[in-house]
Coordinates of C-alpha atoms in Angstrom, one line a residue:
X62 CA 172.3 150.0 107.1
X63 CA 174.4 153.0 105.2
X64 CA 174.4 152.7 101.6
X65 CA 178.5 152.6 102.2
X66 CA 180.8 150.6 104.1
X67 CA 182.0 153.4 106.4
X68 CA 183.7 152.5 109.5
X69 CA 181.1 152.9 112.7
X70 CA 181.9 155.3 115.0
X71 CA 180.9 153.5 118.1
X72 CA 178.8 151.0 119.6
X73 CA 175.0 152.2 120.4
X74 CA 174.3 152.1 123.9
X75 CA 172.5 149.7 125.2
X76 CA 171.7 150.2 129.0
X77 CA 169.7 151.7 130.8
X78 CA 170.6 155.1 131.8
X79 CA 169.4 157.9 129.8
X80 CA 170.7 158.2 126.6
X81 CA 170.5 160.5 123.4
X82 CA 168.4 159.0 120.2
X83 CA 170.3 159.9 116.9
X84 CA 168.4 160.2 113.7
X85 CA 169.7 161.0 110.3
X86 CA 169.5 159.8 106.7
X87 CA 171.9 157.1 105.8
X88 CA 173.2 158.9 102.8
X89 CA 174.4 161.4 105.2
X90 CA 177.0 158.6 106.7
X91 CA 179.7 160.8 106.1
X92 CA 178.4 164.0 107.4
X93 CA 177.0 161.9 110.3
X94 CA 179.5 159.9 112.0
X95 CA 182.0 162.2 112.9
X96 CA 179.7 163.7 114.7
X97 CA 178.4 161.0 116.4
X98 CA 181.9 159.6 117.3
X99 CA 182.5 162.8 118.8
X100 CA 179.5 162.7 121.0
X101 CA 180.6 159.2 122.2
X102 CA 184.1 160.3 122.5
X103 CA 182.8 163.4 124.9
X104 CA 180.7 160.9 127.1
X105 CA 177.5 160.6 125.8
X106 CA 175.6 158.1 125.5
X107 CA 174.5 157.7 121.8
X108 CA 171.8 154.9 120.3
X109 CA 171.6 155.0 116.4
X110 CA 170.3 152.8 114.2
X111 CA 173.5 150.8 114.0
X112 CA 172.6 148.6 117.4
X113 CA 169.7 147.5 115.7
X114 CA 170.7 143.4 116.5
X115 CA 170.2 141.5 113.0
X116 CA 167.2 139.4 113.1
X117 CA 165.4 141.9 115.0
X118 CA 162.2 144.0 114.0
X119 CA 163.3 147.3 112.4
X120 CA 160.4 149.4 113.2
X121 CA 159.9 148.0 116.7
X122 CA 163.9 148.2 117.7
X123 CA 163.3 151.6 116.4
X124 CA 160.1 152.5 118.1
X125 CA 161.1 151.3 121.3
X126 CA 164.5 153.4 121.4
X127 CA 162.4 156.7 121.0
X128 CA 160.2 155.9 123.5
X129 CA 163.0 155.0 126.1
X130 CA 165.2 157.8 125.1
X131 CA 166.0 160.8 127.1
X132 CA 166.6 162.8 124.3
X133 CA 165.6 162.9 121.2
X134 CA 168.2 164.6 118.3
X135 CA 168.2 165.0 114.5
X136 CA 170.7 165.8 112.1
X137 CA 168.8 168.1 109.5
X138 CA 170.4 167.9 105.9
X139 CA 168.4 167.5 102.3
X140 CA 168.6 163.9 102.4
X141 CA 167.3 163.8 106.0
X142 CA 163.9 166.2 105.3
X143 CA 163.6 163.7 102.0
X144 CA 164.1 160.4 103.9
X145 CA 160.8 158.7 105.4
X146 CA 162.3 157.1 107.8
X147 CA 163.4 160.3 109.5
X148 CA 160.0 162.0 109.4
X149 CA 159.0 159.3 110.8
X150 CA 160.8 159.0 113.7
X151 CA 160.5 162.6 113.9
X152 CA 156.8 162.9 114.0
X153 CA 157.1 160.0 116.4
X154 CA 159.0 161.1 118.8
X155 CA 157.1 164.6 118.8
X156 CA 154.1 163.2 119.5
X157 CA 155.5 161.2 122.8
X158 CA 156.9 164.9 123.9
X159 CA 160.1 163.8 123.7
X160 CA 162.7 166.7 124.5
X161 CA 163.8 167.2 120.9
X162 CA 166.8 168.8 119.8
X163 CA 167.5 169.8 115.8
X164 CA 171.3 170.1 114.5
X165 CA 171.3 171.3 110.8
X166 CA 174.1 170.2 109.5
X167 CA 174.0 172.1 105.9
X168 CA 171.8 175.0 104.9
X169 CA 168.3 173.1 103.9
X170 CA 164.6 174.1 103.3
X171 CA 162.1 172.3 105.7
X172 CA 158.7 171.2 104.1
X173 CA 155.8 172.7 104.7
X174 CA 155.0 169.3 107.2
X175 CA 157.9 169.7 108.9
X176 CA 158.1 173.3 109.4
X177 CA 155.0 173.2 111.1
X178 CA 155.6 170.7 113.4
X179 CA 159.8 171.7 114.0
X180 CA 159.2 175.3 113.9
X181 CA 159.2 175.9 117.7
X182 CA 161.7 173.1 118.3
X183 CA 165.7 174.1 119.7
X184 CA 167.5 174.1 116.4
X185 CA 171.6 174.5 116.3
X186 CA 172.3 176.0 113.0
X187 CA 176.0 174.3 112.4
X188 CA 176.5 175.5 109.0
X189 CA 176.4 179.4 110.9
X190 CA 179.0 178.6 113.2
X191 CA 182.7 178.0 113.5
X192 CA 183.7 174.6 114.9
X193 CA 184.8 176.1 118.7
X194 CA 181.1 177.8 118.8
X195 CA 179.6 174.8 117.5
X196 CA 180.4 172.8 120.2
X197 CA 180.4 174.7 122.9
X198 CA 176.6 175.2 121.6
X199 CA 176.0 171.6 122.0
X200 CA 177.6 171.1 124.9
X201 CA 175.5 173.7 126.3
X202 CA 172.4 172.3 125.1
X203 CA 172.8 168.8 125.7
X204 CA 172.1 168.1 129.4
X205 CA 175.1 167.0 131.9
X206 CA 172.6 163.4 132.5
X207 CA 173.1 162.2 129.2
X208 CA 176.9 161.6 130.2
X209 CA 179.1 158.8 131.6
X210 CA 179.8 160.1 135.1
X211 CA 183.5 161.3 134.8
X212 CA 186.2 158.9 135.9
X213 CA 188.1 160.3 139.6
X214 CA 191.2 162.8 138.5
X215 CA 194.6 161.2 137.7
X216 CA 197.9 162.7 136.7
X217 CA 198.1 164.9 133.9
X218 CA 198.5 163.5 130.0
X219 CA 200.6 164.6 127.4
X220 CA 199.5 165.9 123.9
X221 CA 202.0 166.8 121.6
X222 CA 201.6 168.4 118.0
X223 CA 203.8 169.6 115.2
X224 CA 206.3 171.7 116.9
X225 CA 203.6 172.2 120.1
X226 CA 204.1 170.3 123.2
X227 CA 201.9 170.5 126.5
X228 CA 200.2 169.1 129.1
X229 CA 196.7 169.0 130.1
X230 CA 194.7 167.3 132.6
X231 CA 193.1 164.5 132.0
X232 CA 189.3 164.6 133.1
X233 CA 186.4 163.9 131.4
X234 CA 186.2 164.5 127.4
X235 CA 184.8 167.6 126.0
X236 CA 183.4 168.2 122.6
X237 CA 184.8 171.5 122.2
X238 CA 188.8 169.7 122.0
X239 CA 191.7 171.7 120.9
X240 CA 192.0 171.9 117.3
X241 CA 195.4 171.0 115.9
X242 CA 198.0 173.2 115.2
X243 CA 197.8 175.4 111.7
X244 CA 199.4 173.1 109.2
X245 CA 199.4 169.6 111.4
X246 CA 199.2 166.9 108.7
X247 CA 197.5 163.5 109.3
X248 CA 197.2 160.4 107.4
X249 CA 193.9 158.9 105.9
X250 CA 194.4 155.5 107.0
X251 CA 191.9 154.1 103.5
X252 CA 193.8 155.9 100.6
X253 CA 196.8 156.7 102.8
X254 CA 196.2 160.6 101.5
X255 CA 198.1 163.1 103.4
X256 CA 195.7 165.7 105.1
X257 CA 196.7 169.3 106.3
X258 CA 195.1 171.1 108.8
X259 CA 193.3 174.6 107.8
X260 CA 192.6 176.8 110.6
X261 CA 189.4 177.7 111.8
X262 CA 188.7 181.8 111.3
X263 CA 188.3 184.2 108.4
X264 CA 189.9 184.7 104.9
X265 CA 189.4 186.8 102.4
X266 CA 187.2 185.2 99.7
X267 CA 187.0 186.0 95.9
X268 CA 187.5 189.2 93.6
X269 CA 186.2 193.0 93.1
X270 CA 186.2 192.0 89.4
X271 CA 184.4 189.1 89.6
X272 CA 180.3 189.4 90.1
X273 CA 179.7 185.6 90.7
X274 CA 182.2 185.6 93.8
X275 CA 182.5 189.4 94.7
X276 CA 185.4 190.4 97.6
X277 CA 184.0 189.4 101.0
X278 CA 185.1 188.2 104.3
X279 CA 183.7 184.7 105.2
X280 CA 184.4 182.5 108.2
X281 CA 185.1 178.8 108.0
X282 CA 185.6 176.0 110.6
X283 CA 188.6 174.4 111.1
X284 CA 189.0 171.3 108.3
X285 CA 191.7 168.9 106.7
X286 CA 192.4 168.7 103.4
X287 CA 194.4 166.7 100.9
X288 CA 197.5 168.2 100.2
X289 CA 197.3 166.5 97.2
X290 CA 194.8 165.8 94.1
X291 CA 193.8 161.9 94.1
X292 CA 196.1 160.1 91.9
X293 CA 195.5 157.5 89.7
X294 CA 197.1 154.7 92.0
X295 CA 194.7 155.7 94.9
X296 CA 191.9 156.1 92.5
X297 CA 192.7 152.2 91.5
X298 CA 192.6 150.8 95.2
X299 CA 189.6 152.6 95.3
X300 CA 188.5 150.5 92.5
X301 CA 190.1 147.5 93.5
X302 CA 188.8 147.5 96.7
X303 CA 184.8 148.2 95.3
X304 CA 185.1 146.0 92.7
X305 CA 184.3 148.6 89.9
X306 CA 186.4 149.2 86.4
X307 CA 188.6 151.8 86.0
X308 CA 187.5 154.9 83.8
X309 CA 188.9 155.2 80.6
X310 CA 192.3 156.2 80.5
X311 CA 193.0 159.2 78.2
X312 CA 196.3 159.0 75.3
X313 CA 198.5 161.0 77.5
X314 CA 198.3 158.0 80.2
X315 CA 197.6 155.2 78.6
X316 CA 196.6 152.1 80.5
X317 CA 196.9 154.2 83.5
X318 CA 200.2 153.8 83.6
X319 CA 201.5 156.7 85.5
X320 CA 200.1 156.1 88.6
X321 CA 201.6 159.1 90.4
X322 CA 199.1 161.6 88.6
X323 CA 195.9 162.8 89.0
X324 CA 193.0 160.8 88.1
X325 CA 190.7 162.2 85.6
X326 CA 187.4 161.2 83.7
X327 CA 185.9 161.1 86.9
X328 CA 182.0 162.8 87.1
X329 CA 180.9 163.9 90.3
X330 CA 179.5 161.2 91.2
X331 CA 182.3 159.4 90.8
X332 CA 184.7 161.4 93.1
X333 CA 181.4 161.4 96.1
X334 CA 182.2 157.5 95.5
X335 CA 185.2 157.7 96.0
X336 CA 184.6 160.1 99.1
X337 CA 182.2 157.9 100.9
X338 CA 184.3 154.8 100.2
X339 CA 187.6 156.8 102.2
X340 CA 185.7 158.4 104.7
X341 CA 185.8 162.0 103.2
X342 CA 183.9 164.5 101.5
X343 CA 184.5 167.2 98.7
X344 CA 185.3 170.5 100.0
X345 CA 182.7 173.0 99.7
X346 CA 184.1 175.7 97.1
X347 CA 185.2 178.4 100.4
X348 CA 187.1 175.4 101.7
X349 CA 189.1 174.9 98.5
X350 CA 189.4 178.8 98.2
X351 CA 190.9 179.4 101.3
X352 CA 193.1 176.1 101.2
X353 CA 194.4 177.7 97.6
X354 CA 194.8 181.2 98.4
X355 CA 195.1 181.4 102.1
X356 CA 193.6 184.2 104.1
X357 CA 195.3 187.4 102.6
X358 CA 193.2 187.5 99.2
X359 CA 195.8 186.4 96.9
X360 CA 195.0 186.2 93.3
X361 CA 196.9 183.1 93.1
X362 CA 198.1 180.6 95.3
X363 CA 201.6 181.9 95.0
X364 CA 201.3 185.9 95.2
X365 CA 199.6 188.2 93.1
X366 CA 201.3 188.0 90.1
X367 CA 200.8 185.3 87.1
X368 CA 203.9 183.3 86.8
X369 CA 203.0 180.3 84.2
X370 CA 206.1 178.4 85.9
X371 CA 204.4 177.9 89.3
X372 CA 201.8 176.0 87.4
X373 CA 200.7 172.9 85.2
X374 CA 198.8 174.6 82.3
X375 CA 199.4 175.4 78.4
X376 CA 201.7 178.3 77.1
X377 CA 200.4 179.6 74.1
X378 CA 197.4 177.5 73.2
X379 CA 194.7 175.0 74.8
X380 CA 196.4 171.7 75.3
X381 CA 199.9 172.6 74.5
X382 CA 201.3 171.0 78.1
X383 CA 200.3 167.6 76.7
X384 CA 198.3 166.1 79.2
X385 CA 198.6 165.9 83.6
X386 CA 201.9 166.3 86.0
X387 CA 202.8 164.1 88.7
X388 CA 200.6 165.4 91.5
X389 CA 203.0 167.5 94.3
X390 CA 205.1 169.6 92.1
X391 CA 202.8 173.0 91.0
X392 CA 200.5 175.0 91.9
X393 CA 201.7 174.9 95.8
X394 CA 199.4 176.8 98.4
X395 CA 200.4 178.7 101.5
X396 CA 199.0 176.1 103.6
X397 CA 201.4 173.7 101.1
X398 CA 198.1 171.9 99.3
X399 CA 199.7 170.9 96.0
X400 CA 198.2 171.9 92.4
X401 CA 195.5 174.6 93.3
X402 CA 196.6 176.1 90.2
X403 CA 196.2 174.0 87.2
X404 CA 196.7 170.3 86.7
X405 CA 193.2 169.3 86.8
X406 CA 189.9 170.8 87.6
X407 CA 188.6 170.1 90.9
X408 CA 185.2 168.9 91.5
X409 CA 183.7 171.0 94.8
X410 CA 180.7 169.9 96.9
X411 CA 178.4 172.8 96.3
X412 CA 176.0 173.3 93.2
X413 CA 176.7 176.3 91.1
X414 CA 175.3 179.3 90.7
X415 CA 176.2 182.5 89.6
X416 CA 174.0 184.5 91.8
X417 CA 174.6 182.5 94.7
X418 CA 177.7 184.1 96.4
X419 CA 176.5 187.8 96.3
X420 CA 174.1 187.0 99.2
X421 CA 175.5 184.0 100.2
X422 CA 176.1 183.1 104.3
X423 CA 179.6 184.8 105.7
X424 CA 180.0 181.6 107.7
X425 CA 180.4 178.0 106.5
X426 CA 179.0 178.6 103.4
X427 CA 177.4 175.6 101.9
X428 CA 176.2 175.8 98.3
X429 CA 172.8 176.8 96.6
X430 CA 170.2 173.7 97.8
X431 CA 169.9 172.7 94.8
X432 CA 171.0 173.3 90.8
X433 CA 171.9 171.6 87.5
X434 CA 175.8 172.1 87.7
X435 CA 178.0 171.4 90.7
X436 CA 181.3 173.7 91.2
X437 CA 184.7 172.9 89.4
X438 CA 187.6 174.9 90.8
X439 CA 191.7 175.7 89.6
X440 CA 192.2 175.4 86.1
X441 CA 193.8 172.6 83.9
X442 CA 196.9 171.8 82.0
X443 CA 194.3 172.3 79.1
X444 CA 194.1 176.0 79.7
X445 CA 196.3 178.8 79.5
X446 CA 195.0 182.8 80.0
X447 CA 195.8 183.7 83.6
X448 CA 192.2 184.2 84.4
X449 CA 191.3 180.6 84.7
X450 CA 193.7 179.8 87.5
X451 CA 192.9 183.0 89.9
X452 CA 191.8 181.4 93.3
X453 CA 188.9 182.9 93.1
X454 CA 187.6 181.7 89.9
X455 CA 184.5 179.5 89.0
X456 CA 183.2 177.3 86.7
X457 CA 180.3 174.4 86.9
X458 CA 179.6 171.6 84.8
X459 CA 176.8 168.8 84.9
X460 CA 177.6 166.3 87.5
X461 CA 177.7 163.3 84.8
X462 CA 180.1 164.8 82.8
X463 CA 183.9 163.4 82.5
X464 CA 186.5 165.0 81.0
X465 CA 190.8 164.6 80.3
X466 CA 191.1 167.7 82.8
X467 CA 189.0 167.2 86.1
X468 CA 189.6 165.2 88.4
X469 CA 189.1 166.3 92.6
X470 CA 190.6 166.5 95.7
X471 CA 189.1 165.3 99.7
X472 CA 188.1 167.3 103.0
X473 CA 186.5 166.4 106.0
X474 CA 186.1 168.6 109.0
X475 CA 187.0 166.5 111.9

């Protein structure tokens, strides 16, 4: 079972016609699912480890899936090349021949073992490609027999968007679906967080001044993002509904009383908590950078020149502000994500590292593979020089660490 109570994205199959084996690590729940609901949603017929009946032998249900699959298809991430129980399964289903397909979800170093024996195997490298490329990779790659046989044709269906209306024939589902329109916004249904939609395609990421994130051009996939920092009253359902206490509320909210701020004294670890209970993830630190500055390079998310105004932070000396603003008001991007500038800190996915960016992938990047400090992005109302809330600055602390001014934000790519 995951290690979180994330909603499944669809039964396992249980016929008989041939049918794709999913293995990952159950840490990687959030990565995972999307994914696999996709697949489902496209036609194919998935079996993960989630129609395991209860009662029934683990090992055997297991075993007996590879062998009867058609294909057999990992998703590669740290946690997967760490977990037994996908080497494993891996090494099992290699040595039946199974046709063997490897999606790496993130950037990650194989072990010796598993180099050897995956070295030769068809690996899609997802973390390389855009989302549009992606799946018309897979769909490519993943052989038409694995599908539902399409239903006959019927009339066309309607799909409408923000300000985008058309029609399209309905046939059978493809992965490689139309991504919404450039600022759609969405609901999460869990924290009831309002998502915007950021465009798949390039931006212009970081600063000729700035060695740890030099000027570049870097590609991302299409994603949604809160438009807004998670607030104190979200943070509480969050609690509420986990049955864990609250941090401790710092003098400038007492008791939590102002429940339309951001939460802070959050670590990390809490804020992947938080993610994993809502169904999200933190952005990597070139999703928050192009949700705060957009794609023209901007030194701020406003323009180019420092106006103190446009954002929460201190005037003339650290901590002058007084503490957090009610999330919505400053800092607003082009894409109309609140508070990339100042507020809080925001917690990013990635680990830091101050050499990383210089040769670090032009596409999807992910984040060193491992470090001692993970990314914290946008200034606070604790600082005030105009260098600390440039979009394209950086700073890392260690993941344990809470403090009054950092607090994070969600992501999730599908």
């Amino acid at each position: 079972m995951p290690d979180v109570d994330l909603p499944l994205p669809c039964d396992a199959y249980t016929g008989n016609e041939p049918f794709i084996f999913v293995s990952y690590a159950h840490k990687d729940g959030a990565l995972v699912y999307p994914e696999i609901e996709r697949l489902s949603a496209a036609g194919y017929r998935v079996w993960y480890d989630e129609g395991i009946d209860p009662g029934n032998e683990w090992p055997e249900e297991i075993a007996l899936a590879i062998k009867r699959c058609a294909l057999f298809l990992v998703y590669v991430t740290p946690n997967a090349v760490q977990s037994k129980n996908v080497r494993n399964e891996i090494n099992f289903a290699l040595n039946r021949g199974k046709p063997f397909v490897a999606i790496h979800l993130v950037q990650t170093d194989l072990p010796d073992g598993l180099e050897l024996r995956m070295g030769d195997i068809h690996a899609i490298l997802r973390y390389r490609m855009n989302e549009e490329h992606y799946y018309r990779k897979v769909e490519k790659t993943l052989p038409p027999i694995l599908k539902v046989a399409p239903p006959a044709p019927v009339t066309s269906i309607e799909v409408v968007e923000p300000a985008v209306k058309a029609t399209v024939p309905a046939s059978a589902a493809s992965l490689s679906t139309r991504d919404p329109a450039p600022g759609a916004t969405k609901i999460n249904p869990i924290d009831g967080a309002e998502m915007i939609w950021i465009p798949a395609g390039p931006f212009l990421m970081g600063d000729d001044d700035r060695p740890d994130n030099p000027r570049r051009s870097v590609i991302l996939s299409g994603y949604w993002i809160y438009k807004n920092l998670v607030t104190v009253g979200q943070y509480k359902q969050y609690c509420e509904a986990t049955k864990i206490a609250m941090p401790y509320s710092p003098g400038f909210n007492t008791g939590w009383q102002k429940e339309e701020h951001p939460i802070v004294n959050v670590s990390w670890d809490d804020a992947m908590g938080y993610c994993k209970w809502a169904g999200v993830a933190l952005p990597t630190e070139a999703q928050w950078e192009k949700a705060a500055r957009g794609a023209d390079g901007r030194q701020y998310p406003w323009g180019n020149k420092w106006d103190a105004d446009k954002a929460w932070c201190s005037k003339k000396a650290w901590g002058d502000s007084g503490g957090t603003a009610a999330v919505g008001v400053y800092g607003i991007s082009p894409f109309g994500c609140s508070d990339m500038a100042g507020n809080v800190w925001q917690w990013c996915a990635d680990w830091y590292d101050g050499d990383y960016m210089r040769s670090a992938p032009t596409t999807d990047p992910a984040g060193p593979p491992a470090g001692d400090r993970r990314v914290l992005r946008g200034g606070s109302w604790n600082r005030y020089r105009p260098d600390y809330f440039r979009c394209a600055g950086r700073s890392g602390s260690g993941p344990d660490v809470r403090d009054l001014d950092v607090g994070f934000r969600c992501a999730r790519t599908s």
